[in-house]
Short mmCIF file of C-alpha atoms in Angstrom, two decimals:
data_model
loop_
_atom_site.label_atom_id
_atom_site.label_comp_id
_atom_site.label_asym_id
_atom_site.label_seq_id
_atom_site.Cartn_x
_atom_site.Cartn_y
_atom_site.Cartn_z
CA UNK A 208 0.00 0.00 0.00
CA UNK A 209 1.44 3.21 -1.12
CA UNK A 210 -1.10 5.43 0.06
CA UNK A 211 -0.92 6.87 -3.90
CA UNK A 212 -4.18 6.41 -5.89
CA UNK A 213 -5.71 7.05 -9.24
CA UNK A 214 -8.55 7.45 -11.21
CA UNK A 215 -9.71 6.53 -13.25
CA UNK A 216 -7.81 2.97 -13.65
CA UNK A 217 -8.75 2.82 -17.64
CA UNK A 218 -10.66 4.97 -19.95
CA UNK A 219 -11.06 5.60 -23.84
CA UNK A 220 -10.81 8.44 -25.46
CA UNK A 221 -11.21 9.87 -29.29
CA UNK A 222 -8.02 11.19 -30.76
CA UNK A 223 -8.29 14.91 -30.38
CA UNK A 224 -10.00 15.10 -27.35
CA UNK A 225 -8.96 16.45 -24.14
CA UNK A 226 -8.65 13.95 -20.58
CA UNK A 227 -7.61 14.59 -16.93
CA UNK A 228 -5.92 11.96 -14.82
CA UNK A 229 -6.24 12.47 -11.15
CA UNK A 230 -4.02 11.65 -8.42
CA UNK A 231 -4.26 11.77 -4.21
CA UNK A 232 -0.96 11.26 -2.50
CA UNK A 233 -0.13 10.76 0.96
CA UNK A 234 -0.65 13.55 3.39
CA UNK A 235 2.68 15.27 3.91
CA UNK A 236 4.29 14.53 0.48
CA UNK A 237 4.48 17.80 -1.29
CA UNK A 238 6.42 16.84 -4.06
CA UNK A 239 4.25 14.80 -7.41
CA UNK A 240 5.17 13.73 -10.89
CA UNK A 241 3.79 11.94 -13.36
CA UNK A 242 5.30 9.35 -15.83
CA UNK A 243 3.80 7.69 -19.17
CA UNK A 244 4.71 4.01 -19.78
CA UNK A 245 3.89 3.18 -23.56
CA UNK A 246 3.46 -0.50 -23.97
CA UNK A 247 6.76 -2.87 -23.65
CA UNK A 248 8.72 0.19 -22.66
CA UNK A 249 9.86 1.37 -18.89
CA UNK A 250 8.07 4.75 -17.74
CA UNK A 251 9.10 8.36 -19.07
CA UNK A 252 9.21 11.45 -16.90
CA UNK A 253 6.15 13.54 -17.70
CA UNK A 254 6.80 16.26 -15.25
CA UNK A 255 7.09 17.22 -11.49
CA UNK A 256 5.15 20.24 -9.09
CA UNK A 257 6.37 21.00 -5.90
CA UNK A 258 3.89 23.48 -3.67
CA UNK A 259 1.76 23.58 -6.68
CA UNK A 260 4.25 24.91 -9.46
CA UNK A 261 6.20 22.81 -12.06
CA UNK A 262 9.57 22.20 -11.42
CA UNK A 263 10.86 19.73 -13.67
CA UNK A 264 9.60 18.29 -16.95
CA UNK A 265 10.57 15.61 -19.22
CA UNK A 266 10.65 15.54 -23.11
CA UNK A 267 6.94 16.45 -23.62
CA UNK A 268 4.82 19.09 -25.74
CA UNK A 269 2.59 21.97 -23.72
CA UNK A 270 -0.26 20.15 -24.08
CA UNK A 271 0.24 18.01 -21.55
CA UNK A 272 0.01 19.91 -18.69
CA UNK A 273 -0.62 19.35 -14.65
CA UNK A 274 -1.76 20.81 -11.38
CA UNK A 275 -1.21 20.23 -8.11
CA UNK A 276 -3.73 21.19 -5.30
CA UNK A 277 -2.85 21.82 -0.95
CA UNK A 278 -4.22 18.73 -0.58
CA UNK A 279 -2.23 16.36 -1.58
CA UNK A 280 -4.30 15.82 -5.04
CA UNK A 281 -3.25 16.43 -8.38
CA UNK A 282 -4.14 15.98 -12.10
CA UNK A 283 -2.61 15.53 -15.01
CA UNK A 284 -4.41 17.42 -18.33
CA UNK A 285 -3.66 16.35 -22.40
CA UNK A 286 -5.00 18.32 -24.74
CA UNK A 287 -5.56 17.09 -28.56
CA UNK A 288 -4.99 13.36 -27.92
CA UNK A 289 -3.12 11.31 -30.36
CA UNK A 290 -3.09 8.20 -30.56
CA UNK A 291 0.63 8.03 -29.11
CA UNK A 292 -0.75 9.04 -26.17
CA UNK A 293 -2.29 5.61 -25.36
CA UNK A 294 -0.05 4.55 -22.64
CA UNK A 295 -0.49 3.72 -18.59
CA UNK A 296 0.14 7.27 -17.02
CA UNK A 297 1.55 6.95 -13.48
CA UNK A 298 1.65 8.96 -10.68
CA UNK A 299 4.46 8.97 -7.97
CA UNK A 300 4.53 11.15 -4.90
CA UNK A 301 7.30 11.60 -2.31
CA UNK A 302 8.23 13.52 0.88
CA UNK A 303 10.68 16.28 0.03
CA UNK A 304 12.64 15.60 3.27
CA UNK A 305 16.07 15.11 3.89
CA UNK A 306 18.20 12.71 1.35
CA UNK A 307 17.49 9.25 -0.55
CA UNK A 308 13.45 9.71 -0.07
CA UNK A 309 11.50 6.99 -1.63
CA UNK A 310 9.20 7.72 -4.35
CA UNK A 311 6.07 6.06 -4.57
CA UNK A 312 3.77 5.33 -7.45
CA UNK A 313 0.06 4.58 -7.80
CA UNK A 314 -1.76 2.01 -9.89
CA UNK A 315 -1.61 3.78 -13.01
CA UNK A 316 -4.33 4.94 -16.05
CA UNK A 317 -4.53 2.99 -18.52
CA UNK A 318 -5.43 5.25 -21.74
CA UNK A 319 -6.49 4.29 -24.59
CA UNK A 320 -7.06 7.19 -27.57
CA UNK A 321 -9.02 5.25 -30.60
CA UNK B 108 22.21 10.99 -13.88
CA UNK B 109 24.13 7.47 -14.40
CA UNK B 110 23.20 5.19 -16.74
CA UNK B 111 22.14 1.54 -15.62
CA UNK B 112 22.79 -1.45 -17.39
CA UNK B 113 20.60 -4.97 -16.56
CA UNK B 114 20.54 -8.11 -18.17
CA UNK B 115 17.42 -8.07 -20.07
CA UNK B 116 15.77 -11.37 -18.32
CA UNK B 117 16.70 -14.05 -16.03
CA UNK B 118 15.24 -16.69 -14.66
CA UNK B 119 15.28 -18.42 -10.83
CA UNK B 120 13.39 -21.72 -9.42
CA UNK B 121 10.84 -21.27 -6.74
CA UNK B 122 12.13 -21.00 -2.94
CA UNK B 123 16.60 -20.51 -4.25
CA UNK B 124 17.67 -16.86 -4.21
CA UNK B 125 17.38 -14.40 -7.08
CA UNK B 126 20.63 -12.32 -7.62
CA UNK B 127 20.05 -9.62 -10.18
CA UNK B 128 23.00 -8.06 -11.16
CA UNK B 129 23.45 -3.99 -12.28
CA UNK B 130 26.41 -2.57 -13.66
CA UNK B 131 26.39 1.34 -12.93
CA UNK B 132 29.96 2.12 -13.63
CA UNK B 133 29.60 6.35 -14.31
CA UNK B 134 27.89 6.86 -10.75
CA UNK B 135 29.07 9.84 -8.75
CA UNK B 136 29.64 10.02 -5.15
CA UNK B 137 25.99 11.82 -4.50
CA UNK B 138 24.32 9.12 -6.76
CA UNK B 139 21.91 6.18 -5.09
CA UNK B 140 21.04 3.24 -6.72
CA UNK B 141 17.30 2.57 -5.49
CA UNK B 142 15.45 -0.80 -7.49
CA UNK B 143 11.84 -1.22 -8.33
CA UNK B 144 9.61 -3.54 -9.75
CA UNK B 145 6.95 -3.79 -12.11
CA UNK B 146 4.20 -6.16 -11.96
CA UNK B 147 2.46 -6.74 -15.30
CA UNK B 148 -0.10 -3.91 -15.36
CA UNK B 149 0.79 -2.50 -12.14
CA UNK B 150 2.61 0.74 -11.13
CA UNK B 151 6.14 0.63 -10.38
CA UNK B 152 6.82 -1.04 -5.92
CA UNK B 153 9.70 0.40 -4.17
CA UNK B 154 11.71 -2.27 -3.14
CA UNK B 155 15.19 -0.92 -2.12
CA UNK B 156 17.90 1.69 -2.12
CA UNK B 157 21.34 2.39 -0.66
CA UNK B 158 24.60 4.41 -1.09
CA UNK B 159 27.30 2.63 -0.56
CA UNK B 160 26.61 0.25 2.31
CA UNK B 161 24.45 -3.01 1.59
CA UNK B 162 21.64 -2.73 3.31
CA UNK B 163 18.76 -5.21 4.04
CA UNK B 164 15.02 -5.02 4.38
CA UNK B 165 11.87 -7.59 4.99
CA UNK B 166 11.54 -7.52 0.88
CA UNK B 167 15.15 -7.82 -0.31
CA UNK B 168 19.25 -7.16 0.41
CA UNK B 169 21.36 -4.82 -1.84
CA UNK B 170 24.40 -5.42 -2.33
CA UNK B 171 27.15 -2.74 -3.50
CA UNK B 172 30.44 -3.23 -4.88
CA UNK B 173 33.12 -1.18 -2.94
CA UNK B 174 33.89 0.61 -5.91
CA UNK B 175 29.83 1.13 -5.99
CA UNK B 176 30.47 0.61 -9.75
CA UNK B 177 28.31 -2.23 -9.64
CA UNK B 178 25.21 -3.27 -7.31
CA UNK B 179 22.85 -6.81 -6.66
CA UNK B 180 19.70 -7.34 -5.44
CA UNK B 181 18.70 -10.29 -3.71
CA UNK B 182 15.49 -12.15 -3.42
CA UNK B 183 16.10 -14.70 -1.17
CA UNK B 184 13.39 -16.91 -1.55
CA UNK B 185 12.05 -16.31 -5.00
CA UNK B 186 8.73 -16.93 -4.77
CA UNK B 187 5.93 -17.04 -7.97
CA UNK B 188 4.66 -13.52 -7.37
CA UNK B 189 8.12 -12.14 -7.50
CA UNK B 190 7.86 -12.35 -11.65
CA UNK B 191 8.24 -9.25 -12.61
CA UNK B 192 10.62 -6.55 -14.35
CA UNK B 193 12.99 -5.23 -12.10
CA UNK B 194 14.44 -1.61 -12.54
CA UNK B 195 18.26 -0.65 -11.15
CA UNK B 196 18.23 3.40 -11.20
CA UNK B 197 20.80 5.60 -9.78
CA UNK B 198 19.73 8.83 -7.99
CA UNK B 199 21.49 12.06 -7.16
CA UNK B 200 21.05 12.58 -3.60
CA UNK B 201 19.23 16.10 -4.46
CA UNK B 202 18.21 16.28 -7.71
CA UNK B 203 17.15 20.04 -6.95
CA UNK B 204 14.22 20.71 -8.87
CA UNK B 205 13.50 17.41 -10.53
CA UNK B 206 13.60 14.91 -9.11
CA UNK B 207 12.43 12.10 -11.26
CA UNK B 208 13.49 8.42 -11.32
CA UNK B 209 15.36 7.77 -14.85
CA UNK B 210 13.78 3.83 -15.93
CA UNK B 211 15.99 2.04 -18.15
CA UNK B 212 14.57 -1.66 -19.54
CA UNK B 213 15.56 -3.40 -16.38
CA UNK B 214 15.34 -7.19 -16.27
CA UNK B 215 12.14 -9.59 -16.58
CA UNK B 216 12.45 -11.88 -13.82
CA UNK B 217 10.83 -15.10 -14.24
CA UNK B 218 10.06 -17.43 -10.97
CA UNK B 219 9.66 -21.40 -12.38
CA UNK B 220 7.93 -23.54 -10.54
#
């Protein structure tokens, strides 16, 4: 149990359209990012937010953006699906404290753009 | 951050020890090497890290070279539901602003009966 989840677990989508992923992460870990795993391939840094602003992305266009609420909750927005985007999406949430903290992911969203 | 490299797959019989190797021979001194694994379908489960001493916990031991060029983990009783891909990644210590986990292909573990 890593106190991360997500939802929706799988959905479908029509290329072009736009989806939010949502994430809750443990109380007390302020940092979240989110990773996309295509099929057969390990997962790719998406981006990061720490107290609600980005601070770190990966190799990905604007229109896949996030947000990140006081709550612990975040989402993850993509605009103008393509079908490339049919991966799991992961979240991962850890405690920015001290050295060597442990980053933990959720379930995942599985995403399917037809 | 350090690249890993893993053997791709490996295989171990039920109940003997699974020793999966991880050659991470451009690591800095502020570098950890956690490992993960991936269930089929599931998200990635923390199972280790550690710097330069071996350290132990109830899921696994990691073991690092004193040259901390190289690392293994060990299962020690491999059990079915231990089949999955296993992920060696090397960490800075603070990453500063991102601080993402870098996956390379890792290794398919496969338990036999």
């Amino acid at each position: 149990e890593t106190g991360v989840t997500q939802s929706p677990t799988h959905l479908i989508k029509t290329r072009g359209q736009q989806v939010t992923l949502r994430c809750s992460s443990q109380s007390g870990h302020n940092t979240v990012s989110w990773y996309q795993q295509a099929l057969g391939q390990g997962p790719q840094f998406i981006f990061q937010y720490y107290r609600e602003e980005e601070n770190g992305r990966g190799n990905f266009p604007p229109r896949f953006s996030g947000l990140q609420f006081p709550n612990y909750s975040s989402e993850l927005n993509v605009n103008a699906l393509e079908l490339d985007d049919s991966a799991l999406y992961l979240c991962a949430s850890s405690a920015r404290t001290g050295s060597g903290n442990t980053i933990y992911f959720g379930e995942g969203s599985w995403l399917t753009v037809v | 951050d350090a690249k890993t490299t893993q053997p791709p797959s490996m295989d171990c019989a039920e109940g003997r020890a699974a020793n999966l190797p991880c050659n991470h021979s451009t690591i800095s001194g502020n570098e950890y090497v956690y490992w993960y694994r991936q269930i089929h379908s599931q998200g990635p489960q923390y199972i280790i890290h550690g710097l330069k001493n071996n350290e132990t916990n109830e899921m696994a031991s990691l073991i690092i070279t004193e040259d901390r060029k190289s690392s293994t983990l060990i299962l020690p009783h491999a059990t079915l539901r231990d089949t999955a891909v296993y992920y060696c990644i090397v960490r800075p210590i603070s990453s500063g602003s991102a601080r993402q986990l870098t996956f390379g292909s890792g290794t398919q573990l496969t338990v036999l009966p």
